[in-house]
PDB file of C-alpha atoms in Angstrom:
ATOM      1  CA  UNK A 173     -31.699  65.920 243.176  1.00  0.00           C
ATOM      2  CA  UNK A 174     -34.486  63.287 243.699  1.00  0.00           C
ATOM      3  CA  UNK A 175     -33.658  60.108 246.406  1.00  0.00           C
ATOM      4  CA  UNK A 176     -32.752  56.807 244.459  1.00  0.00           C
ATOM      5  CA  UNK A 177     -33.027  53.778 246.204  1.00  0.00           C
ATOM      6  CA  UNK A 178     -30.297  50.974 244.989  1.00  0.00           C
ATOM      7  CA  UNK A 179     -31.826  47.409 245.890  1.00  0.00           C
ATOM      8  CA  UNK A 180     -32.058  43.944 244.308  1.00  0.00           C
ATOM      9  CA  UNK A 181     -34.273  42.923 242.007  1.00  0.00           C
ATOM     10  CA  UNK A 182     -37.823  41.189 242.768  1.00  0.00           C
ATOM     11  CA  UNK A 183     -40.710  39.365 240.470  1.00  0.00           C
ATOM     12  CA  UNK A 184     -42.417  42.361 240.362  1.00  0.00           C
ATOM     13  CA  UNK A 185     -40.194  44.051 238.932  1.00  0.00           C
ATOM     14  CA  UNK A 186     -39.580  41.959 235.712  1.00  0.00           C
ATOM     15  CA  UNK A 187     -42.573  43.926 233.678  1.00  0.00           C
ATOM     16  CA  UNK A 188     -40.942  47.476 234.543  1.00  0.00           C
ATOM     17  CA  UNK A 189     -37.069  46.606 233.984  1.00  0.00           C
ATOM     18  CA  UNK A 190     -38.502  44.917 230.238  1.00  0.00           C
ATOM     19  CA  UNK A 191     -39.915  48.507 229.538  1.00  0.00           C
ATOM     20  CA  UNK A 192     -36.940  49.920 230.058  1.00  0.00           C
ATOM     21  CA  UNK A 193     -34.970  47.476 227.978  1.00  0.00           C
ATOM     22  CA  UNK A 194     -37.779  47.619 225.443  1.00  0.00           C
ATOM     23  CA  UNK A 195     -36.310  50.955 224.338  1.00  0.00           C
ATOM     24  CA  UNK A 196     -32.824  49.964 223.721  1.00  0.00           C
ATOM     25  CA  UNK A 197     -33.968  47.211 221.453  1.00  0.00           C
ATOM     26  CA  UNK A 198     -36.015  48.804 219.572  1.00  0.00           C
ATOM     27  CA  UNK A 199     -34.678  52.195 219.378  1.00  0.00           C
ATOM     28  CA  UNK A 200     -30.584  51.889 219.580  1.00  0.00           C
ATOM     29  CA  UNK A 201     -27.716  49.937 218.746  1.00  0.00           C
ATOM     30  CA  UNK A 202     -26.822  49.928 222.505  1.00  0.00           C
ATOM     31  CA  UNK A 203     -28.416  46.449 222.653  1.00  0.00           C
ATOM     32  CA  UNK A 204     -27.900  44.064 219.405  1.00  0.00           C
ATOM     33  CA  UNK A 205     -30.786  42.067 219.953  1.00  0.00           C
ATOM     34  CA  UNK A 206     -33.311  42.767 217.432  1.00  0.00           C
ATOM     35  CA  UNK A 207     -36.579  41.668 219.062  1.00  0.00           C
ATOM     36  CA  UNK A 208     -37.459  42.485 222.516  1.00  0.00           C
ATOM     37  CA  UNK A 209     -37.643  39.247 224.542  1.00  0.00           C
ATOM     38  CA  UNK A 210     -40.893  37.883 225.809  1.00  0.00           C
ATOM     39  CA  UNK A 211     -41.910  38.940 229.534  1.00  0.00           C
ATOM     40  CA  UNK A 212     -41.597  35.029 230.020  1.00  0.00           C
ATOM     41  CA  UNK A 213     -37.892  34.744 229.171  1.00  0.00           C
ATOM     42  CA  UNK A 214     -37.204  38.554 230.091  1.00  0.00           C
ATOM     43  CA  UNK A 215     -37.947  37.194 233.758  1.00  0.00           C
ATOM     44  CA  UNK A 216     -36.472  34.332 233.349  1.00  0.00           C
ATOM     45  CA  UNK A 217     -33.423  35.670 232.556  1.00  0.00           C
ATOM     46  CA  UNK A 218     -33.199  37.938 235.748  1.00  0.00           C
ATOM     47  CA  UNK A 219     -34.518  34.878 237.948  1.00  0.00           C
ATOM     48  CA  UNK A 220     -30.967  32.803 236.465  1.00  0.00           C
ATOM     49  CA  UNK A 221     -28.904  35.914 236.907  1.00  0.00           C
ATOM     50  CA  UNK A 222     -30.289  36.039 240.943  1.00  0.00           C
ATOM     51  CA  UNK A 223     -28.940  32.604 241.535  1.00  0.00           C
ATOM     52  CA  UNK A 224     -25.502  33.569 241.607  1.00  0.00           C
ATOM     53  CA  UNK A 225     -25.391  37.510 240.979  1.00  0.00           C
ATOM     54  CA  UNK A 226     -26.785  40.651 241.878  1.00  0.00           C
ATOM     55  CA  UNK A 227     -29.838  42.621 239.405  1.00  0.00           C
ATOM     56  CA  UNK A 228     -30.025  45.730 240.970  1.00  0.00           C
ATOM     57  CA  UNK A 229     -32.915  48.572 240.419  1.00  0.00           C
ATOM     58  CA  UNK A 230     -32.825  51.889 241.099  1.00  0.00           C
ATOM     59  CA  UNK A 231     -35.959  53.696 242.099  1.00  0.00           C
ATOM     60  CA  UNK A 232     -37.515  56.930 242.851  1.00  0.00           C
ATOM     61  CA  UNK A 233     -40.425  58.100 243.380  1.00  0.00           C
ATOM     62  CA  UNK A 234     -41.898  54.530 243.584  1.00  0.00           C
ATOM     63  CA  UNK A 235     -40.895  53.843 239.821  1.00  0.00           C
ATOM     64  CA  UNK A 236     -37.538  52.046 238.632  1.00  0.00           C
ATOM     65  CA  UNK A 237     -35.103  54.185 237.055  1.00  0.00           C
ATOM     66  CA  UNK A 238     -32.620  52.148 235.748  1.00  0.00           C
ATOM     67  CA  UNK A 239     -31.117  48.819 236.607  1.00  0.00           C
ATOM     68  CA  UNK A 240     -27.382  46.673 236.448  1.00  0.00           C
ATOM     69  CA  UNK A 241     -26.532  43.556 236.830  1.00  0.00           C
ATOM     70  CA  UNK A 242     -23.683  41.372 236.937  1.00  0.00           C
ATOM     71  CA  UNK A 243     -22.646  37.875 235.180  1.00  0.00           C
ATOM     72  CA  UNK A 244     -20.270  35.327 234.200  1.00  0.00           C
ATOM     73  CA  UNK A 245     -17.306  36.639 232.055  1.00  0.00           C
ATOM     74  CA  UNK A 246     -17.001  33.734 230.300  1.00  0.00           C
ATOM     75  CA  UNK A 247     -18.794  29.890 232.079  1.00  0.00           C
ATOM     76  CA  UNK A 248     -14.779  28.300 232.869  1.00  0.00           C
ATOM     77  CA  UNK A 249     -13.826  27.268 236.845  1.00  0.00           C
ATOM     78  CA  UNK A 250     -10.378  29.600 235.847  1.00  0.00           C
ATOM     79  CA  UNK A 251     -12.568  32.989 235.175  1.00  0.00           C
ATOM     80  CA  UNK A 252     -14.838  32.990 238.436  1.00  0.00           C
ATOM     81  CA  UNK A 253     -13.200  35.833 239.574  1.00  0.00           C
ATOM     82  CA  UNK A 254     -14.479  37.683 237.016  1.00  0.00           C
ATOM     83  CA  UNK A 255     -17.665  39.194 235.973  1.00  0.00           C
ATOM     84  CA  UNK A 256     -19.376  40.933 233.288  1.00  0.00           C
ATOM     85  CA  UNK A 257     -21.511  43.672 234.262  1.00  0.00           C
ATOM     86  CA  UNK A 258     -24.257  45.350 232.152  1.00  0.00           C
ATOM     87  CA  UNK A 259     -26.521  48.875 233.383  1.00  0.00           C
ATOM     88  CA  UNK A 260     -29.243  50.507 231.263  1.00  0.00           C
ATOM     89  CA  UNK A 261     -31.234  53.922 232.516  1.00  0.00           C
ATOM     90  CA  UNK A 262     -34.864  54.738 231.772  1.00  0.00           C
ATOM     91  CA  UNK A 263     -34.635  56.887 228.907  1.00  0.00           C
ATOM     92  CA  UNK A 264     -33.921  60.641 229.523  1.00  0.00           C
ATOM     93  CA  UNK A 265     -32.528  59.483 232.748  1.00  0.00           C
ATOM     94  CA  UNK A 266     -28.601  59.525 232.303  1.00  0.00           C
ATOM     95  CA  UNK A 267     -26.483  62.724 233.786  1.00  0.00           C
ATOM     96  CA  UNK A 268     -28.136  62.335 237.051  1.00  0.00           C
ATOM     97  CA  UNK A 269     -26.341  60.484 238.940  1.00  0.00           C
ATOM     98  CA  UNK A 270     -28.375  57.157 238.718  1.00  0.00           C
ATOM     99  CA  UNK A 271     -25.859  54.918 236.991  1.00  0.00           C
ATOM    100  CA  UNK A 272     -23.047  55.946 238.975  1.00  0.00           C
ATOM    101  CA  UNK A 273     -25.309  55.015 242.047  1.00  0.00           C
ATOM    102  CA  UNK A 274     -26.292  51.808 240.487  1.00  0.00           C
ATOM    103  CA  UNK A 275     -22.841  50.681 239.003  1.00  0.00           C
ATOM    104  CA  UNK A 276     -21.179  51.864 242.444  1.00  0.00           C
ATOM    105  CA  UNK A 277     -23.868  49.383 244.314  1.00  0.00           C
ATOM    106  CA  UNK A 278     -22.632  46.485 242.171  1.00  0.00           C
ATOM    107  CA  UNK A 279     -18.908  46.975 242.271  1.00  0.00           C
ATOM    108  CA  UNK A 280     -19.052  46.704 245.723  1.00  0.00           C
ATOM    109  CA  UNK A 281     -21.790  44.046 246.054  1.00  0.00           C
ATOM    110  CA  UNK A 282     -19.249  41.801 243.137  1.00  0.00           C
ATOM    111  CA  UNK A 283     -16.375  43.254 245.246  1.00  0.00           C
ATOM    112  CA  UNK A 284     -17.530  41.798 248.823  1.00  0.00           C
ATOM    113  CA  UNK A 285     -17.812  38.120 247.324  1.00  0.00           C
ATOM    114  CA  UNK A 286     -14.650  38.026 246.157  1.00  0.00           C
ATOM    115  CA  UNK A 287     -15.046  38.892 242.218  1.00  0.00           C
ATOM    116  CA  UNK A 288     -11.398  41.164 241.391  1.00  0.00           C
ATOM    117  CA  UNK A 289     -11.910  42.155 237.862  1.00  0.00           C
ATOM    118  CA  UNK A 290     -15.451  43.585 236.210  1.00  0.00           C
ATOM    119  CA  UNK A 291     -15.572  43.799 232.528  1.00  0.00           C
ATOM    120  CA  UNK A 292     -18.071  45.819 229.792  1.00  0.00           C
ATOM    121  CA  UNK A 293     -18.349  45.072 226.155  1.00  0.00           C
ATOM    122  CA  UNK A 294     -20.001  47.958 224.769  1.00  0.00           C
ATOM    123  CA  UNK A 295     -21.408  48.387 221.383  1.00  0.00           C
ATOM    124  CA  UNK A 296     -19.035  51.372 219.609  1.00  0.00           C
ATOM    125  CA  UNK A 297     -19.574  53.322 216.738  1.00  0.00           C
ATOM    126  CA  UNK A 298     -17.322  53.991 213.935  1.00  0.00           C
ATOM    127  CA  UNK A 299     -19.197  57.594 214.045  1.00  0.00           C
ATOM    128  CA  UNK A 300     -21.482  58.661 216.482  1.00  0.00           C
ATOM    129  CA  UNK A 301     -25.412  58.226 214.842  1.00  0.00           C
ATOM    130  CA  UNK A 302     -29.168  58.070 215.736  1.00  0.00           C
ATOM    131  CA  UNK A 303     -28.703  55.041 216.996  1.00  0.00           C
ATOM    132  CA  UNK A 304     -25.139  54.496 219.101  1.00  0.00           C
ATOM    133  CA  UNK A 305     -23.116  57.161 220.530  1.00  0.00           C
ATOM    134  CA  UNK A 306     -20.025  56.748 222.781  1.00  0.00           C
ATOM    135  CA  UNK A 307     -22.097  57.929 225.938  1.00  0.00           C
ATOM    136  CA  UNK A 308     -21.470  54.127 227.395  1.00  0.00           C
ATOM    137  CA  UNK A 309     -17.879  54.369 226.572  1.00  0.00           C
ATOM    138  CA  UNK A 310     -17.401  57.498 228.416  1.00  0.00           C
ATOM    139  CA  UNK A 311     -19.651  56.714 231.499  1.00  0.00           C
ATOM    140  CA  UNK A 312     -17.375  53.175 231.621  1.00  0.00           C
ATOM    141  CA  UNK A 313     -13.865  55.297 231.453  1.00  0.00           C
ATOM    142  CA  UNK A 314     -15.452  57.687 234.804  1.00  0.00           C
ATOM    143  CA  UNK A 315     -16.554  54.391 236.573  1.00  0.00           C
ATOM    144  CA  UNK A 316     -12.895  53.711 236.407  1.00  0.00           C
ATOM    145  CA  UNK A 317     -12.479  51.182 233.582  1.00  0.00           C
ATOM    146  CA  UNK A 318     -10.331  51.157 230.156  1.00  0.00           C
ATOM    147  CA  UNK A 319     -10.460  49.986 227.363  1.00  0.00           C
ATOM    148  CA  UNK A 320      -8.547  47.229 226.924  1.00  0.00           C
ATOM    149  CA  UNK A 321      -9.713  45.511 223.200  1.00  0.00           C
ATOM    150  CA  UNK A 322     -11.889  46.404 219.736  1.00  0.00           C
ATOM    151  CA  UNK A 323     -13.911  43.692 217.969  1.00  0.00           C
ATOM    152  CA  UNK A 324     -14.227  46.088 214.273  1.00  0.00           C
ATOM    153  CA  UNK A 325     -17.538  45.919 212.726  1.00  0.00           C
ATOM    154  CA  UNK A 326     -18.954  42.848 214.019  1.00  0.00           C
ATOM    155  CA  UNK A 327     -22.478  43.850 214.822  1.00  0.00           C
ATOM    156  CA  UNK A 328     -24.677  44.784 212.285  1.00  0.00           C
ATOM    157  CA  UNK A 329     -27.916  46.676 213.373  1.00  0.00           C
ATOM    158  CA  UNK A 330     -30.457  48.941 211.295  1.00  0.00           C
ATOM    159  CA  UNK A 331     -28.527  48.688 208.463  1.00  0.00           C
ATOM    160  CA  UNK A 332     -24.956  49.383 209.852  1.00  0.00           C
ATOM    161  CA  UNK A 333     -21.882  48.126 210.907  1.00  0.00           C
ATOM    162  CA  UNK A 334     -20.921  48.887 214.807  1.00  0.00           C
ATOM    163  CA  UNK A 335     -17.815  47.521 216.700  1.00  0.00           C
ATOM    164  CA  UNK A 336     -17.708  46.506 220.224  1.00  0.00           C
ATOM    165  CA  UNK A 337     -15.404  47.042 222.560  1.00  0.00           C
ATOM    166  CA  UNK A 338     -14.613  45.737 226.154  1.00  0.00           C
ATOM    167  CA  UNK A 339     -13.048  47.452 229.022  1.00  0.00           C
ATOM    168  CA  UNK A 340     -12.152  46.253 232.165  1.00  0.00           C
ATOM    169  CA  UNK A 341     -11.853  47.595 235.987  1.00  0.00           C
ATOM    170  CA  UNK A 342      -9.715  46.248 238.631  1.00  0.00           C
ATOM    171  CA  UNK A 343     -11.644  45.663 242.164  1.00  0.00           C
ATOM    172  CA  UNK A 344      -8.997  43.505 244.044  1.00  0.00           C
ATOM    173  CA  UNK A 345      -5.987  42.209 245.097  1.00  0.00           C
ATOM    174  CA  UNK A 346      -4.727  39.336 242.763  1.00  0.00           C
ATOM    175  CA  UNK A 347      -2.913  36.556 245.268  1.00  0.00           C
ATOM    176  CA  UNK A 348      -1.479  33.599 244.569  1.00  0.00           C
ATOM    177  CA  UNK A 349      -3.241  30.702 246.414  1.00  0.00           C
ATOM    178  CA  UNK A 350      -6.992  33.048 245.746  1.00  0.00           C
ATOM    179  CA  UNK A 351      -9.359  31.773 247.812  1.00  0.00           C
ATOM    180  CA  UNK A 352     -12.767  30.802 245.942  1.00  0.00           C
ATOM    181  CA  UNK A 353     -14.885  33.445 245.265  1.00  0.00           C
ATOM    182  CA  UNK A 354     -18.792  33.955 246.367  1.00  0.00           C
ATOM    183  CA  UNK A 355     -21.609  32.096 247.147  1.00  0.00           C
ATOM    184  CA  UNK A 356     -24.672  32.622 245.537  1.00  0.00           C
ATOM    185  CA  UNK A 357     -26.577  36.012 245.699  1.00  0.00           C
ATOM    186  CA  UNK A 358     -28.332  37.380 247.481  1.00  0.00           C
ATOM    187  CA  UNK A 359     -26.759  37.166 250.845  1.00  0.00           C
TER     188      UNK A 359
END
C-alpha cells in the first residue's frame, strides 16, 4: 500500500483539489452542481472554509489523492457544535484506504475543538445508475454514521430524480453547561 500523507490544505493546492472535483460535476450525481466552479471561487471557497475549519488533502507520491473538509451544519449560535463534513477521492482511488485516512484526520481534528456531532447529506439513488451509486452511503455507515433522514427526489441531475439523505456520527460527550466550541483553524 502506497504512504498517504493527511495535511491541511494550501494555495497551491486549489488548481489540483478543482480537478478532482471537476469529475464529480461533470461526470456524477455525487455533486448537484451542474457547472464546475471557476478556479477563482473554487479557491475562494477553500480560503472561507480555512478560517474556521479544516480542508484536508491527502497525498502520495507528491500528487493529491483526495481531500475532506468540514463546515457549518447550519450558520445559528445553537448548532456550533456541529459540523457538516464533505470528502471526494481522485477517481479510481476509493477501496484503498484514502478516505478512511482522510475522514479519520478530520473527525479528530473537528473532535479536538470541541465539535460533538458530524453530519453527511449524500446524494441517494432510487436505483443505483451511471451516475450515483450508494458507494457514499456505505463508506458513511463504516465511518460510523447512520442514517438518520431522506429528502425523496429533490435533486434533479442528467435527466433524473435522486434523493438525498443525511446521516450523522456522534464524536462527544453532550453536557449541560457545554463549553464553546473551537477557535478558528488551523491551530
Amino acid at each position: 500500500m502506497e504512504q498517504v500523507e493527511i495535511r491541511m490544505a494550501e494555495p497551491k493546492d486549489c488548481a489540483k483539489i478543482l480537478d478532482i472535483y471537476r469529475y464529480y460535476v461533470e461526470n456524477t450525481a455525487v455533486s448537484f452542481e451542474y457547472e464546475v466552479p471557476t478556479e477563482t471561487e473554487f479557491c475562494f471557497r477553500i480560503e472561507t472554509t480555512l478560517k474556521k475549519y479544516p480542508y484536508l488533502v491527502a497525498v502520495s507520491d507528491g500528487t493529491i489523492r483526495g481531500y475532506a473538509y468540514a463546515g457549518p451544519f447550519i450558520r445559528r449560535a445553537a448548532y456550533d457544535w456541529s459540523a457538516e463534513t464533505t470528502i471526494y477521492l481522485e477517481p479510481g482511488r476509493k477501496r484503498q484506504g484514502i478516505g478512511r485516512k482522510l475522514y479519520g484526520e478530520l473527525e479528530m481534528r473537528l473532535q479536538e475543538k470541541g465539535i460533538l456531532n458530524l453530519y453527511a447529506c449524500i446524494g441517494s439513488p432510487e436505483k443505483e445508475d451511471a451516475y450515483l451509486t450508494n458507494d457514499s452511503e456505505k463508506f458513511h455507515a463504516r465511518m460510523g454514521f447512520r442514517k438518520v433522514g431522506t429528502f425523496y427526489r429533490c435533486g434533479y441531475k442528467f435527466g433524473r430524480w435522486y434523493h438525498m439523505i443525511w446521516m450523522e456520527k456522534i464524536i462527544g460527550e453532550h453536557r449541560l453547561n457545554q463549553g464553546r466550541p473551537f477557535q478558528p483553524f488551523p491551530s
